[in-house]
Coordinates of C-alpha atoms and ligand atoms in Angstrom, one line a residue:
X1 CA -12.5 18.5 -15.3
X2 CA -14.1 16.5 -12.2
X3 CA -17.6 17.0 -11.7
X4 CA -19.5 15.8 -8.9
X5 CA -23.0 15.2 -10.5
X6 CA -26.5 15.4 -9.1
X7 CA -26.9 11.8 -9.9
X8 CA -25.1 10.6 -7.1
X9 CA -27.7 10.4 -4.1
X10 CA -24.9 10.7 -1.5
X11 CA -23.7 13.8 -3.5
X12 CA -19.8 11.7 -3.4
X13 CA -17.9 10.1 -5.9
X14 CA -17.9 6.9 -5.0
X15 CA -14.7 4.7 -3.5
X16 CA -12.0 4.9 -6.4
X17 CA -14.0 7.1 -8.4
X18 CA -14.1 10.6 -9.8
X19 CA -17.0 11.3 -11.9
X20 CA -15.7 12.3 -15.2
X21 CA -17.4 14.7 -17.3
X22 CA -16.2 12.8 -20.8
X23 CA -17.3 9.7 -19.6
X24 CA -16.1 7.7 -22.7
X25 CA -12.7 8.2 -20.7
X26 CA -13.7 5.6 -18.3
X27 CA -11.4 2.9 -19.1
X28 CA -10.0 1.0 -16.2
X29 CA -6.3 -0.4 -16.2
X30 CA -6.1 -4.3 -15.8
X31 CA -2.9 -6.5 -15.1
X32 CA -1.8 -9.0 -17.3
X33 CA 1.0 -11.2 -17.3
X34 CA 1.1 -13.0 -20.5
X35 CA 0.6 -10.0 -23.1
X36 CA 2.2 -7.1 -24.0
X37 CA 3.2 -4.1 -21.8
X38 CA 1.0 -1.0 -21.7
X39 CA 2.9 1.9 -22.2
X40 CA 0.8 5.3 -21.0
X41 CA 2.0 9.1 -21.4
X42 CA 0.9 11.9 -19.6
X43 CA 1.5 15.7 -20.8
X44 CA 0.9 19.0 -19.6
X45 CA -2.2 21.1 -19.7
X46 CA -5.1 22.2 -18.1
X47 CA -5.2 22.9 -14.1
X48 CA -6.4 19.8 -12.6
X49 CA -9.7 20.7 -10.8
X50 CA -12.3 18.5 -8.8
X51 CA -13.2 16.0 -6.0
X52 CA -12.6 12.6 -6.3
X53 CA -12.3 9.3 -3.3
X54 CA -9.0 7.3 -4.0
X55 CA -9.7 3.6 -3.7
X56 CA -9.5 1.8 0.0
X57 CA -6.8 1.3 1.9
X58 CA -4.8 -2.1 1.1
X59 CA -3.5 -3.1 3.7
X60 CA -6.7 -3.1 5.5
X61 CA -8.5 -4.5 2.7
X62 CA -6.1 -7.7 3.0
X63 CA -6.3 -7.7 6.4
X64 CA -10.2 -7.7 6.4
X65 CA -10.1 -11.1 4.1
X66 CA -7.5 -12.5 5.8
X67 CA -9.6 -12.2 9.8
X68 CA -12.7 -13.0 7.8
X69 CA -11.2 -16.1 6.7
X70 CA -10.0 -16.7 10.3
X71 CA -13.4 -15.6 12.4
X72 CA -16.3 -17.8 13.5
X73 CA -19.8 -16.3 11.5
X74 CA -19.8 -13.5 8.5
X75 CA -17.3 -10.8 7.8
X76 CA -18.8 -7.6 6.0
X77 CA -16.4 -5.4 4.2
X78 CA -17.9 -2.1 2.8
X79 CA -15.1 -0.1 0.3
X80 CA -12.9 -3.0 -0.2
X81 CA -10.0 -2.1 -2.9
X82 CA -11.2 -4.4 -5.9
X83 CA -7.3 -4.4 -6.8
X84 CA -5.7 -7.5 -8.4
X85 CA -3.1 -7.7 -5.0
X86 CA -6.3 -8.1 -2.8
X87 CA -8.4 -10.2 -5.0
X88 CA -5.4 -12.5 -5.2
X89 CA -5.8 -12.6 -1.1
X90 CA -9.5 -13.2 -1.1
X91 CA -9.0 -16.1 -3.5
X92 CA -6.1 -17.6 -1.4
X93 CA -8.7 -17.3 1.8
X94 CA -11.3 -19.1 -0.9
X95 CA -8.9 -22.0 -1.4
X96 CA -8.3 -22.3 2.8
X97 CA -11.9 -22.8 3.1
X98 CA -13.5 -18.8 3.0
X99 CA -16.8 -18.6 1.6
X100 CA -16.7 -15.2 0.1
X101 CA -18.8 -13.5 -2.0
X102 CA -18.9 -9.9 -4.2
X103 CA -22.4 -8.3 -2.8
X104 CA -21.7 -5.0 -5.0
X105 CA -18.9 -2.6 -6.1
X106 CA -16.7 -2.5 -3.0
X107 CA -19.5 -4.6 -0.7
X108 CA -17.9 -8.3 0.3
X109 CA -19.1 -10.9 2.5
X110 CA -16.5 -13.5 4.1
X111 CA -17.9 -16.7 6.0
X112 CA -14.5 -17.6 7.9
X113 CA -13.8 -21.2 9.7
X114 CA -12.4 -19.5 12.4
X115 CA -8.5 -20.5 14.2
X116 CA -7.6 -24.3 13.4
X117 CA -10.4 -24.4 10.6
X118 CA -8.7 -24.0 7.6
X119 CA -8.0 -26.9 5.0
X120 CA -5.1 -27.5 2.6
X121 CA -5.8 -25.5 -0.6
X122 CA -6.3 -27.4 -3.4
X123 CA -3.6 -25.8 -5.8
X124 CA -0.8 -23.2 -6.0
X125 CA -1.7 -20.2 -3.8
X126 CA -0.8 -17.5 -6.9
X127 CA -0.5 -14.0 -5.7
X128 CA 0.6 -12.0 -7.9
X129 CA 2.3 -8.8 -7.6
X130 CA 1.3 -8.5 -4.2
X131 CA 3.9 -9.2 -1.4
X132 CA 1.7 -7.8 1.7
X133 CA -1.0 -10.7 0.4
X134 CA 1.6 -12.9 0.4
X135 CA 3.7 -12.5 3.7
X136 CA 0.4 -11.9 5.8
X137 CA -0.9 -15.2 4.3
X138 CA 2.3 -17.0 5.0
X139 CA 1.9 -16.0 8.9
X140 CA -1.8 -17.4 8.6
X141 CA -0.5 -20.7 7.1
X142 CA 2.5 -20.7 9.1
X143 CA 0.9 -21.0 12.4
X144 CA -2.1 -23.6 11.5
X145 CA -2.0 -27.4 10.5
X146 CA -1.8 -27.0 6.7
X147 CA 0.4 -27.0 3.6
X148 CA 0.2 -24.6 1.3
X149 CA 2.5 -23.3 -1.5
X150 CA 3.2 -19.8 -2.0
X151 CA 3.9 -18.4 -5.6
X152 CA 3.9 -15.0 -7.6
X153 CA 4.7 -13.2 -10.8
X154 CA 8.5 -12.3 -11.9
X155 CA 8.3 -9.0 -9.0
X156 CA 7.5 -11.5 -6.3
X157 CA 10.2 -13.8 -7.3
X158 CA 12.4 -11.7 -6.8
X159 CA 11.3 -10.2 -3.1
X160 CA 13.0 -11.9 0.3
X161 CA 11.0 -14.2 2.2
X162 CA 13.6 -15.1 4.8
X163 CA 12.7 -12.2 6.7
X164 CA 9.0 -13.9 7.4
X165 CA 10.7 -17.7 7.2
X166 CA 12.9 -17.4 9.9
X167 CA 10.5 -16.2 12.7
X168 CA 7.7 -18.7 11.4
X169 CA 10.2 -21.6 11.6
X170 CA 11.0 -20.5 15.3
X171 CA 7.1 -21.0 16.0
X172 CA 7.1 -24.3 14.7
X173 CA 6.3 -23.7 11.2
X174 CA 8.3 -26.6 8.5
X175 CA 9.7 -25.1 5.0
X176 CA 8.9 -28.0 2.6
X177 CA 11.0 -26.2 -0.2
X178 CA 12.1 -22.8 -1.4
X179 CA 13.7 -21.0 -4.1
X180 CA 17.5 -19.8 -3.4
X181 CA 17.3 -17.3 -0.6
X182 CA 13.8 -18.1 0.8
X183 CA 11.9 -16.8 -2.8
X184 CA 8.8 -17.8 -4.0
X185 CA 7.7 -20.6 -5.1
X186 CA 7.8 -22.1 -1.6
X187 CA 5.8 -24.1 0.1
X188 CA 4.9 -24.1 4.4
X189 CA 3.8 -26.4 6.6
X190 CA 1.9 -25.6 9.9
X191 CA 2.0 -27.1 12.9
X192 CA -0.6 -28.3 14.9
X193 CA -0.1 -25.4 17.5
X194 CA 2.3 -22.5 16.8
X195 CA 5.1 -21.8 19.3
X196 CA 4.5 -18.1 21.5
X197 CA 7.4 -16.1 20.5
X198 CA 9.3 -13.2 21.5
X199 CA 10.4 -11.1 18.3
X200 CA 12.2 -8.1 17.6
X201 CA 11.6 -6.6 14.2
X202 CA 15.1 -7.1 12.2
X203 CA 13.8 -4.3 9.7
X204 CA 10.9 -1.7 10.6
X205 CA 8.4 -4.1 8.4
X206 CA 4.5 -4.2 9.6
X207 CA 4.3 -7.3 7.4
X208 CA 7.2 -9.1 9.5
X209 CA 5.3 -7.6 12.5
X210 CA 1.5 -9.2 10.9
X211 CA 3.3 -12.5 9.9
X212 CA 3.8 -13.0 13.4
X213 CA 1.1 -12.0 15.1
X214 CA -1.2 -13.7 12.5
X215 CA 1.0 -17.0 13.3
X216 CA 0.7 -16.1 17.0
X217 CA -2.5 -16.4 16.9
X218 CA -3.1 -20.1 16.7
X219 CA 0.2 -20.2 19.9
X220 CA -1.0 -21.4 23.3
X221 CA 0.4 -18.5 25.3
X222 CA 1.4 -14.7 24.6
X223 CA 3.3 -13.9 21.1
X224 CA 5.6 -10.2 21.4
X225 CA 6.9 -8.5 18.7
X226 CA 9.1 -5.6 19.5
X227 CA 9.7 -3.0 16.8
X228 CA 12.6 -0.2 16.8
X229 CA 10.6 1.8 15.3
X230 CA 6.4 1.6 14.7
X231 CA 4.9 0.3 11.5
X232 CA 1.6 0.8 10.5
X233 CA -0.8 -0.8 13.1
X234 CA -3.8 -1.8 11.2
X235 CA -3.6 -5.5 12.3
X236 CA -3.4 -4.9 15.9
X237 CA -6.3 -2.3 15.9
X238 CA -8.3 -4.8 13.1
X239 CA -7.4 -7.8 15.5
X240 CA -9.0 -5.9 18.3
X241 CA -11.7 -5.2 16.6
X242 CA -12.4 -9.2 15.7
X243 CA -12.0 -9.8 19.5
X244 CA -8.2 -10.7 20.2
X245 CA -6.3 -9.1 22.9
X246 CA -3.4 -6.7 21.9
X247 CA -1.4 -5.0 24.1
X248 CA 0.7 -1.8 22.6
X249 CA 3.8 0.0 24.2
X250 CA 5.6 2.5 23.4
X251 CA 9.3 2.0 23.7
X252 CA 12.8 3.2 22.9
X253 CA 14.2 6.4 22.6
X254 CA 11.7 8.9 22.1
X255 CA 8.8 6.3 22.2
X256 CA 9.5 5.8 18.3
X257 CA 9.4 1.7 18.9
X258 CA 6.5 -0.5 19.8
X259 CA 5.9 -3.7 21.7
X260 CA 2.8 -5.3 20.5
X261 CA 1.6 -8.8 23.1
X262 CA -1.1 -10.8 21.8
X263 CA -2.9 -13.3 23.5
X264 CA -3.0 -16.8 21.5
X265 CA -6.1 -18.5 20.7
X266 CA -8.5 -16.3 20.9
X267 CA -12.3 -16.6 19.4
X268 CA -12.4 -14.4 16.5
X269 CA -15.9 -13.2 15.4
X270 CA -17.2 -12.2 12.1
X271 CA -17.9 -8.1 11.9
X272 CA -18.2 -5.3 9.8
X273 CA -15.3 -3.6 8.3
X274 CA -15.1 -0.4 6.7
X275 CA -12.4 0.4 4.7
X276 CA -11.2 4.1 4.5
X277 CA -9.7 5.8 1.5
X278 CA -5.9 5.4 0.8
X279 CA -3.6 7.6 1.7
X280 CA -0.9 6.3 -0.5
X281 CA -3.3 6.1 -3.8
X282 CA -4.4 9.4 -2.4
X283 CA -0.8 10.3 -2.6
X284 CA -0.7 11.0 -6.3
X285 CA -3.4 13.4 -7.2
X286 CA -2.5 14.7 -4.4
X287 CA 1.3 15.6 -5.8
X288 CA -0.2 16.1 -9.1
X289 CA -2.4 18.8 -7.9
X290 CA 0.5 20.7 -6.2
X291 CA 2.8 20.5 -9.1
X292 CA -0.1 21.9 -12.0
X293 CA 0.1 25.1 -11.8
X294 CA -3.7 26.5 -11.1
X295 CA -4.8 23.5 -9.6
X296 CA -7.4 23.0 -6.6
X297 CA -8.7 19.1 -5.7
X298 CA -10.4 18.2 -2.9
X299 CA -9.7 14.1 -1.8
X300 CA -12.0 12.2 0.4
X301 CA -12.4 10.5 3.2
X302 CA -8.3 9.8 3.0
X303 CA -7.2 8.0 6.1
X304 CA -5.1 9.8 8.8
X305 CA -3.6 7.1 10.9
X306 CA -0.7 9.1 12.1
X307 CA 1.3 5.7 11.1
X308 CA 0.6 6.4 7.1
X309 CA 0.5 10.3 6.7
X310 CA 4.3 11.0 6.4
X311 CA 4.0 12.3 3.1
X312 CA 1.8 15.2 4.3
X313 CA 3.8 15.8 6.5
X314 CA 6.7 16.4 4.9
X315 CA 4.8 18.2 1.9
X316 CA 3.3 21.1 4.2
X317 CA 6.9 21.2 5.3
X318 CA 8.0 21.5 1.6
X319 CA 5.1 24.8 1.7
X320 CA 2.1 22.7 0.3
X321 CA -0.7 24.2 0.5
X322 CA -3.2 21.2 2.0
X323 CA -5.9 21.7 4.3
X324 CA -7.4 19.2 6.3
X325 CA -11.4 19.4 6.1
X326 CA -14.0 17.7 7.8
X327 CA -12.3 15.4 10.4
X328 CA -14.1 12.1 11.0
X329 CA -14.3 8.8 12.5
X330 CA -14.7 6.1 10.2
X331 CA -14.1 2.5 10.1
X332 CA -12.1 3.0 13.6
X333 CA -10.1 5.1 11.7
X334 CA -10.0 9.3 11.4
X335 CA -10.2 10.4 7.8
X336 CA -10.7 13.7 6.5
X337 CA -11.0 15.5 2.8
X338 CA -8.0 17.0 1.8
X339 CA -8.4 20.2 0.0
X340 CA -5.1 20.7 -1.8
X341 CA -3.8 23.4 -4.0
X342 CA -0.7 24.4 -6.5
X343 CA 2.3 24.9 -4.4
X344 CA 5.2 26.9 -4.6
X345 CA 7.7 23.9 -3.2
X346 CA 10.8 24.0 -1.4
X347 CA 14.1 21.1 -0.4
X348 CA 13.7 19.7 2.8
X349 CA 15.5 17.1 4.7
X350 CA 13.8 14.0 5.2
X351 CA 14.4 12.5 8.3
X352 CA 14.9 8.3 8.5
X353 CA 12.8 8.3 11.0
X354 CA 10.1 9.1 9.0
X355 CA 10.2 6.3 6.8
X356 CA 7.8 3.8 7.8
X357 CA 4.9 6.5 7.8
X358 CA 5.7 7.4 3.8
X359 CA 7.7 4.2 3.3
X360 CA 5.7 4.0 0.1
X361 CA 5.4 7.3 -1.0
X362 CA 8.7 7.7 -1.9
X363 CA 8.7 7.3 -5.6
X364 CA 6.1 10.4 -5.8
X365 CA 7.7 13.2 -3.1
X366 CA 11.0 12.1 -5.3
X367 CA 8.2 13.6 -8.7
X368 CA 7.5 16.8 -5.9
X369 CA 11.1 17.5 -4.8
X370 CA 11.5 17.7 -8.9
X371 CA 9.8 20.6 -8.8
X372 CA 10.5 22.4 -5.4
X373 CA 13.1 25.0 -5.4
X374 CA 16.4 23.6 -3.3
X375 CA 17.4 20.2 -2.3
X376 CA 15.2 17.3 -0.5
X377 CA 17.3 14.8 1.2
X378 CA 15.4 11.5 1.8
X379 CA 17.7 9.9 4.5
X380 CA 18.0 6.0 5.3
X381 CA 15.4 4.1 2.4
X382 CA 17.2 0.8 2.5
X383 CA 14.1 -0.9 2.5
X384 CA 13.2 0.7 -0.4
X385 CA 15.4 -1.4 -2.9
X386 CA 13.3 -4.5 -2.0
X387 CA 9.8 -3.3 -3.0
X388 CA 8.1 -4.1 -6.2
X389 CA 11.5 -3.0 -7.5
X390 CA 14.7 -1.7 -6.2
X391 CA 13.0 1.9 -6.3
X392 CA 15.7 3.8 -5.2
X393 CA 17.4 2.6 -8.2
X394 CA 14.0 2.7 -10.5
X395 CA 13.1 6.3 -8.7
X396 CA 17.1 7.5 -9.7
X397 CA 16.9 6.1 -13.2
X398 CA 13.4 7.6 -13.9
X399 CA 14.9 11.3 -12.7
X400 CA 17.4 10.8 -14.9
X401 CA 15.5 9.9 -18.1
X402 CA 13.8 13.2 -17.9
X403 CA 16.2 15.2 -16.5
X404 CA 16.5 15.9 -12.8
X405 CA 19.3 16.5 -11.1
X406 CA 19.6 13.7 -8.3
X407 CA 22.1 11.9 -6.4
X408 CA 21.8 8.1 -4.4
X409 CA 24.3 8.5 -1.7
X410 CA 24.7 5.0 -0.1
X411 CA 20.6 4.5 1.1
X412 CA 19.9 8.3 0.5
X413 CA 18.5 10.3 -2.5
X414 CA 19.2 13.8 -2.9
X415 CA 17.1 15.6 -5.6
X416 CA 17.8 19.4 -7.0
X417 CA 15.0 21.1 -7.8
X418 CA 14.8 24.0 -9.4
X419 CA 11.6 25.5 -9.1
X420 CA 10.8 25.3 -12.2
X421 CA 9.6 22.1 -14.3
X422 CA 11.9 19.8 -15.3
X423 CA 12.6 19.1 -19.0
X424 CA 10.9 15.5 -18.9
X425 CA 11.0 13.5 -22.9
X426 CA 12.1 10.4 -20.9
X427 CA 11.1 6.8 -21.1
X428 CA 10.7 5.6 -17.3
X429 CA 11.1 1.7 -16.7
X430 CA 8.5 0.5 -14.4
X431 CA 9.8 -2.8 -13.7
X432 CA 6.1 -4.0 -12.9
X433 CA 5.6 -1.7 -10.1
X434 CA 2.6 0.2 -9.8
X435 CA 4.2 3.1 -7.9
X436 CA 7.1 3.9 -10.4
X437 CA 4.4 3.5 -13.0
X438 CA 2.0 6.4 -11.1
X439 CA 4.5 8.6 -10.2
X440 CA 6.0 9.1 -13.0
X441 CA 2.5 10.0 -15.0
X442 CA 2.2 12.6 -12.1
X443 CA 5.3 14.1 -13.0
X444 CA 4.8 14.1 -16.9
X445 CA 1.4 16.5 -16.1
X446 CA 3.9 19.4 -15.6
X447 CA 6.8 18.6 -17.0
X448 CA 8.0 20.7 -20.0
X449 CA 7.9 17.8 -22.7
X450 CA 5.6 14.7 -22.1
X451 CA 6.7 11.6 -19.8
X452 CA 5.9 8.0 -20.9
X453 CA 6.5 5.2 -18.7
X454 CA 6.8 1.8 -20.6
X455 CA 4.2 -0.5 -18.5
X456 CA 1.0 0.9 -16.9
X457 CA -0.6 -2.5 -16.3
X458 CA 1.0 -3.1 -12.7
X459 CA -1.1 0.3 -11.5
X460 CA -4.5 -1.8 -11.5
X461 CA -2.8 -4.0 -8.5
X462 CA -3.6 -0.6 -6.4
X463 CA -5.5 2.0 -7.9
X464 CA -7.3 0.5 -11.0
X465 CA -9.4 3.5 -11.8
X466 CA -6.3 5.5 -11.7
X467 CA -6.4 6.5 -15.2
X468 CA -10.0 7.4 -15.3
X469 CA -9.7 9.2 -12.0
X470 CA -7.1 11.5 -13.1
X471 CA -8.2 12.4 -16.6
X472 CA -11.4 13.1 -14.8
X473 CA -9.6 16.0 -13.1
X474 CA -8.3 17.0 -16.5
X475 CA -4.8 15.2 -16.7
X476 CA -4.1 14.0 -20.0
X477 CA -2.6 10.4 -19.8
X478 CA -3.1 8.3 -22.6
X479 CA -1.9 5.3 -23.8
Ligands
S3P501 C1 2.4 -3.0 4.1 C2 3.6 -2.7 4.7 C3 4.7 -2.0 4.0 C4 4.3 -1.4 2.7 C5 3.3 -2.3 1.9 C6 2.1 -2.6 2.7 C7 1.3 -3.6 4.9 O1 5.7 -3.0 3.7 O2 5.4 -1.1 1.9 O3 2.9 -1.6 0.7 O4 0.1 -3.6 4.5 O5 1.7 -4.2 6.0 P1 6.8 -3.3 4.8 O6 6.1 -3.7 6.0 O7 7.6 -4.5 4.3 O8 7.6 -2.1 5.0

C-alpha cells in the first residue's frame, strides 16, 4: 500500500513518486540498448490503495529544453520528466550550444543562445527512443544555419520522417542524406533564414504542427499551420509564454481544426517553466485502479488540457467512477487530483474524433475495454501503427496472448469484454515501446492468471519510477 508519510514537508509525494511503504521495492527501470531484455510480470492481488504524482508531462518537458536552448538569459524548469526521451533532448540542446545543468531531482537550468545562436554539434545527435525529441529538434535545426545529424535506436529507425522533411525542405531546409523513406540516420542542413510557410497538417500530428513552427521561428514573416483537427497545443501556449506571437483559430466543421500564425523572429527570453503531472503516465494507475476490484487512488496534480484528457473522457463514459478534486492553475496549465475508484465498466464507441486528445492512451482503454461488460469500438487509429510500434497490431496481438476477444477492422479495434477478467497466461511483445510494456502490466493486476510482457526497459523512456510507483500502491510486478 501507498502511504503518504509525515516526512514529506509538503505533505505530497513528490513528481513521479509514490512513497512506498517497503521501501526496499524502490528500484527504478533504466533503458538499455546493448544488454538483455527485462522481462516483468504482474499478478493479481491486493486492492491498489494510495496517492501517488505521475512523472511530468513530456511533451512539455521537451519543449521547455528545446525554448531554453533557443531564448536569450536562463530557462528554469521545476518537475522536468528525468526520462531517457527527454534527457536525450537536453543533450542534443547541449551539443547546439545549451548550457544546462541538473539543480536537483526535477529542478533544471538552461542558458539558451537565443534564434540564430546555435552551433553545429560536434557528433551524432542520438535520440533514442524518443520521436517527439527528435521531430521537434529537427524543426529547430531545420530552420537555423547548422548541420546536424539525426539518429535513434532500432524503434526510431523505423518511424517516418518525411512527414517533418517535406515541410522543412519547403522553408528552405537542405537533406544532406537519409535512410530509405526519410528514416533516421539523416542528416539537415539549415538555412540562413527559414522560408514563412503556409501548412496544412497532412495527419493530425502536434509534432508536424511544432516542427514548423519551431522552424518558423527563425522565417522573416508569418509561418501558418492549419490543422483538420487540434493537436495538443503546448508549444503555442509555451511559445507565448517565452515571448513569440501566436495567433489560434478555430476552424472547420464544428471548430474541431485550428489555424495557428506565428510571427518569425521573435526575441525569446529565458523563464520559469513548470511542468505539470502527466496525464498519459497518469493514465495507467489510473486504469489499474478501475480494473482491481476494491481499489481507491488518488493522482496528483494530473494536467487537464482539454487537448490531452480523452481518456477520461471516454472512461466516465465507460461508468468510471473518477472524480475530479481540487482544480488548479499551475504552470499555465489547470491540473487537478484525480480520485479514482473500481469500476463496474461498460463498451462504448469511440469516436475518431477523439483521437488526438487519447492518441496515446490507446494501448491502456484497449487493457479497460478488456474488462468492461460489451463492446468498445475505437474508430479511425491509423496513426497508431507508426508509434513506437505498429500498436494497433502490438495492442491486437497482446489481447490475443491472454485471451480477449478483439477484432482490427481496417484502422479500428473492437474489443469484447465481458465483465469479468480475462483469462491472461500470455507473453506480450513490447517491441521497445514503453506503452505496450505499461499497459499490459496494468492488465496482468486483474487478470485471472499472471501477464508477463518480455521487455520492461523502454518504460524508463516515460515513467521511470513506474515500477516502484505501482508496487507502492500494492501491485505486484516483478521481474
Ligand atoms: C507528442 C505528440 C503525439 C504523441 C507523442 C507526443 C508531442 O504524436 O503521440 O507521444 O509531444 O507533440 P503525434 O503528434 O505524431 O500524434
Amino acid at each position: 500500500m501507498c502511504m503518504i508519510t509525515g516526512a514529506a514537508a509538503s505533505g505530497l509525494p513528490r513528481p513521479g513518486e509514490c512513497r512506498p511503504a517497503r521501501p526496499e521495492l524502490k528500484k527504478q527501470l533504466s533503458v538499455s540498448h546493448d544488454s538483455a531484455p527485462q522481462p516483468l510480470t504482474a499478478s493479481s492481488g491486493a486492492p491498489l490503495r494510495g496517492a501517488l504524482r505521475p512523472p511530468g508531462d513530456k511533451s512539455i518537458s521537451h519543449r521547455a529544453m528545446i525554448l531554453g536552448l533557443l531564448s536569450i538569459g536562463e530557462t528554469r524548469v521545476e518537475g522536468l520528466l528525468e526520462g531517457d526521451d527527454v534527457l536525450r533532448t537536453a543533450e542534443a540542446c547541449r551539443a547546439l550550444g545549451a548550457g544546462i545543468d541538473r539543480l536537483g531531482e526535477g529542478r533544471w537550468v538552461v542558458r539558451g543562445v537565443g534564434i540564430g545562436g546555435l552551433g553545429d554539434p560536434a557528433s551524432v545527435l542520438d535520440f533514442g527512443n524518443a520521436g517527439t525529441g527528435s521531430r521537434l529538434m529537427m524543426g529547430v535545426v531545420g530552420g537555423q544555419p547548422v548541420t546536424a545529424t539525426f539518429d535513434g535506436d532500432a524503434s526510431l529507425r523505423k518511424r517516418p520522417m518525411r512527414r517533418i522533411l517535406d515541410p522543412l525542405v519547403r522553408m528552405g531546409c537542405e537533406v544532406v542524406s537519409e535512410e530509405e523513406g526519410g528514416r533516421v540516420p539523416l542528416t539537415l542542413r539549415g538555412p540562413r533564414e527559414a522560408i514563412p510557410i503556409t501548412y496544412e497538417t497532412p495527419v493530425a500530428s502536434a509534432q508536424i504542427k511544432s516542427a514548423v513552427l519551431f522552424a518558423g521561428l527563425n522565417a522573416p514573416g508569418i509561418t501558418t499551420v492549419i490543422e483538420a483537427a487540434a493537436t495538443r497545443d503546448h508549444t503555442e501556449r509555451m511559445l507565448r509564454l517565452f515571448g513569440a506571437e501566436v495567433a489560434v483559430t478555430k476552424t472547420g466543421e464544428g471548430g474541431h481544426g485550428r489555424t495557428v500564425a506565428l510571427t518569425g523572429q521573435p526575441i525569446l527570453r529565458g523563464t520559469d517553466v513548470v511542468v505539470p503531472a502527466d496525464p498519459s503516465s497518469a493514465a495507467f494507475p489510473l486504469v489499474a485502479a478501475l480494473i482491481v476490484p476494491g481499489s481507491e487512488v488518488t493522482i496528483e496534480g494530473v494536467m487537464m488540457n482539454p487537448l490531452r484528457i480523452g481518456l477520461i473522457t471516454t472512461l466516465i463514459e465507460m461508468g468510471a467512477d473518477i472524480e475530479r478534486l481540487r482544480e488548479r492553475e499551475e504552470g499555465g496549465e489547470t491540473v487537478a487530483d484525480l480520485r479514482v475508484r473500481a469500476s463496474r465498466l461498460r463498451g462504448v464507441e469511440v469516436p475518431p474524433e477523439r483521437a488526438p486528445s487519447m492518441i496515446d492512451e490507446y494501448p491502456v482503454l484497449a487493457v479497460a475495454a478488456a474488462f468492461a461488460e460489451g463492446t468498445t469500438r475505437m474508430i479511425g487509429l491509423h496513426e497508431l501503427r507508426v508509434k513506437e510500434s505498429d500498436r494497433l497490431a502490438a495492442v491486437a496481438d497482446g489481447l490475443r496472448a491472454n485471451g480477449v476477444a478483439h477484432l482490427v477492422e481496417g484502422d479500428d479495434l473492437v474489443v469484447h469484454g465481458n465483465g469479468s477478467p480475462p483469462p491472461g497466461g500470455g507473453t506480450v511483445a513490447t517491441h521497445l515501446d514503453h506503452r505496450i510494456a505499461m499497459a499490459f502490466l496494468v492488465m496482468g493486476l486483474a487478470t485471472e492468471r499472471p501477464v508477463t510482457v518480455d521487455d520492461g526497459a523502454m518504460i524508463a523512456t516515460s515513467f521511470p519510477s513506474f515500477l516502484p510507483t505501482m508496487q507502492g500502491l500494492g501491485g505486484a510486478i516483478a521481474g
